[in-house]
């Protein structure tokens, strides 16, 4: 059974850090691009970051550049999103998603992804 499971969300104060994990089961991530998306209440789902399968090329939305880092550990079949200097506007449900893609690129568009996790809540508030 193919499954992605996110973890690591929670409540954090502005300026704090969280590390989200996206663990895959039922398939190996080696040939899959992975994206992180977020959705705040009343807003559309937004592509936050993604990482390619072949060479680890990455993408970040402008609002998180310099603060978030995506990286993968294929040995653990897991992709991570390290989030530093968190802001209240980062508050959302965060999802990871995967698509089989043997290129040195990844997509920020949710419609291009096949498998999705259940989401993890991130709340940034004092």
Coordinates of C-alpha atoms in Angstrom, one line a residue:
X1 CA 0.0 0.0 0.0
X2 CA 1.5 3.3 -1.1
X3 CA 1.5 5.8 1.6
X4 CA 3.0 9.2 2.6
X5 CA 2.9 10.2 6.2
X6 CA 3.8 13.7 7.4
X7 CA 4.9 14.4 11.0
X8 CA 6.7 17.2 12.9
X9 CA 4.0 19.9 12.9
X10 CA 3.0 21.7 16.0
X11 CA 2.7 25.1 17.7
X12 CA 5.8 27.3 17.7
X13 CA 6.5 30.9 18.5
X14 CA 7.5 33.4 15.8
X15 CA 11.1 33.0 15.0
X16 CA 11.1 29.4 16.0
X17 CA 11.9 26.3 14.0
X18 CA 10.2 23.0 13.1
X19 CA 11.3 20.1 10.9
X20 CA 8.6 18.3 9.0
X21 CA 9.1 14.7 7.8
X22 CA 7.5 12.9 4.9
X23 CA 8.0 9.2 5.2
X24 CA 7.1 6.9 2.3
X25 CA 5.9 3.3 2.6
X26 CA 5.0 0.9 -0.1
X27 CA 7.4 2.4 -2.6
X28 CA 10.9 3.8 -2.7
X29 CA 11.4 7.5 -3.1
X30 CA 14.6 7.3 -5.3
X31 CA 12.8 8.0 -8.5
X32 CA 10.1 10.3 -7.2
X33 CA 10.1 14.0 -7.0
X34 CA 8.6 15.3 -3.7
X35 CA 6.8 18.5 -3.0
X36 CA 5.7 20.2 0.1
X37 CA 2.5 22.2 -0.1
X38 CA 0.5 24.2 2.5
X39 CA -3.0 25.4 2.7
X40 CA -4.3 28.0 5.1
X41 CA -8.0 28.5 5.9
X42 CA -9.8 30.2 3.0
X43 CA -6.7 30.0 0.7
X44 CA -5.7 27.8 -2.1
X45 CA -3.1 25.1 -1.7
X46 CA 0.4 26.6 -2.3
X47 CA 3.6 24.9 -3.5
X48 CA 6.2 25.7 -0.8
X49 CA 9.1 23.6 -1.9
X50 CA 10.1 20.6 -4.0
X51 CA 13.1 18.4 -4.6
X52 CA 13.9 16.4 -7.8
X53 CA 14.7 12.7 -7.8
X54 CA 17.8 12.7 -10.0
X55 CA 20.1 15.4 -8.7
X56 CA 18.4 17.0 -5.7
X57 CA 17.5 20.2 -7.5
X58 CA 15.1 22.3 -5.4
X59 CA 12.5 24.9 -5.7
X60 CA 11.3 27.3 -3.0
X61 CA 8.4 29.8 -3.1
X62 CA 9.8 33.3 -2.6
X63 CA 8.2 33.8 0.8
X64 CA 10.2 30.9 2.3
X65 CA 13.6 31.4 0.5
X66 CA 16.4 31.6 3.0
X67 CA 14.2 30.2 5.8
X68 CA 13.2 26.7 4.6
X69 CA 15.3 23.9 3.4
X70 CA 14.1 20.7 1.7
X71 CA 16.3 17.6 1.7
X72 CA 15.9 13.9 1.2
X73 CA 17.4 10.8 2.9
X74 CA 16.7 8.0 0.5
X75 CA 18.2 5.5 2.9
X76 CA 15.4 6.4 5.3
X77 CA 12.8 6.8 2.4
X78 CA 12.1 10.2 3.9
X79 CA 12.0 13.8 2.8
X80 CA 12.3 16.6 5.3
X81 CA 11.4 20.3 5.3
X82 CA 13.5 22.3 7.8
X83 CA 11.6 25.5 8.7
X84 CA 13.5 28.3 10.5
X85 CA 12.6 31.8 11.4
X86 CA 8.9 30.9 11.2
X87 CA 6.3 33.7 10.8
X88 CA 2.6 33.8 11.7
X89 CA 1.9 33.7 7.9
X90 CA 3.5 30.3 7.7
X91 CA 0.5 28.9 9.7
X92 CA -1.2 26.2 7.6
X93 CA -1.7 22.5 7.1
X94 CA 1.4 21.2 5.4
X95 CA 1.2 18.3 2.9
X96 CA 3.8 16.3 1.1
X97 CA 3.2 14.7 -2.2
X98 CA 5.1 12.6 -4.7
X99 CA 5.2 12.1 -8.5
X100 CA 7.3 9.6 -10.5
X101 CA 9.7 11.9 -12.3
X102 CA 13.2 11.0 -13.6
X103 CA 14.4 14.5 -14.3
X104 CA 16.4 17.2 -12.6
X105 CA 13.4 19.3 -11.9
X106 CA 10.3 19.3 -9.8
X107 CA 7.0 21.1 -10.0
X108 CA 5.3 23.6 -7.7
X109 CA 1.9 22.7 -9.1
X110 CA -0.3 20.4 -6.9
X111 CA -2.1 18.9 -9.9
X112 CA 1.1 17.2 -11.1
X113 CA 1.5 15.1 -8.0
X114 CA 0.0 11.7 -7.5
X115 CA 0.3 10.6 -3.9
X116 CA -0.5 12.8 -1.0
X117 CA -0.1 12.6 2.7
X118 CA -2.8 13.4 5.2
X119 CA -1.2 16.7 6.3
X120 CA 0.3 18.1 9.5
X121 CA -0.8 21.4 11.2
X122 CA 1.8 24.1 11.7
X123 CA 0.8 27.0 13.8
X124 CA 3.1 30.0 14.4
X125 CA 1.8 32.1 17.2
X126 CA 2.9 33.9 20.4

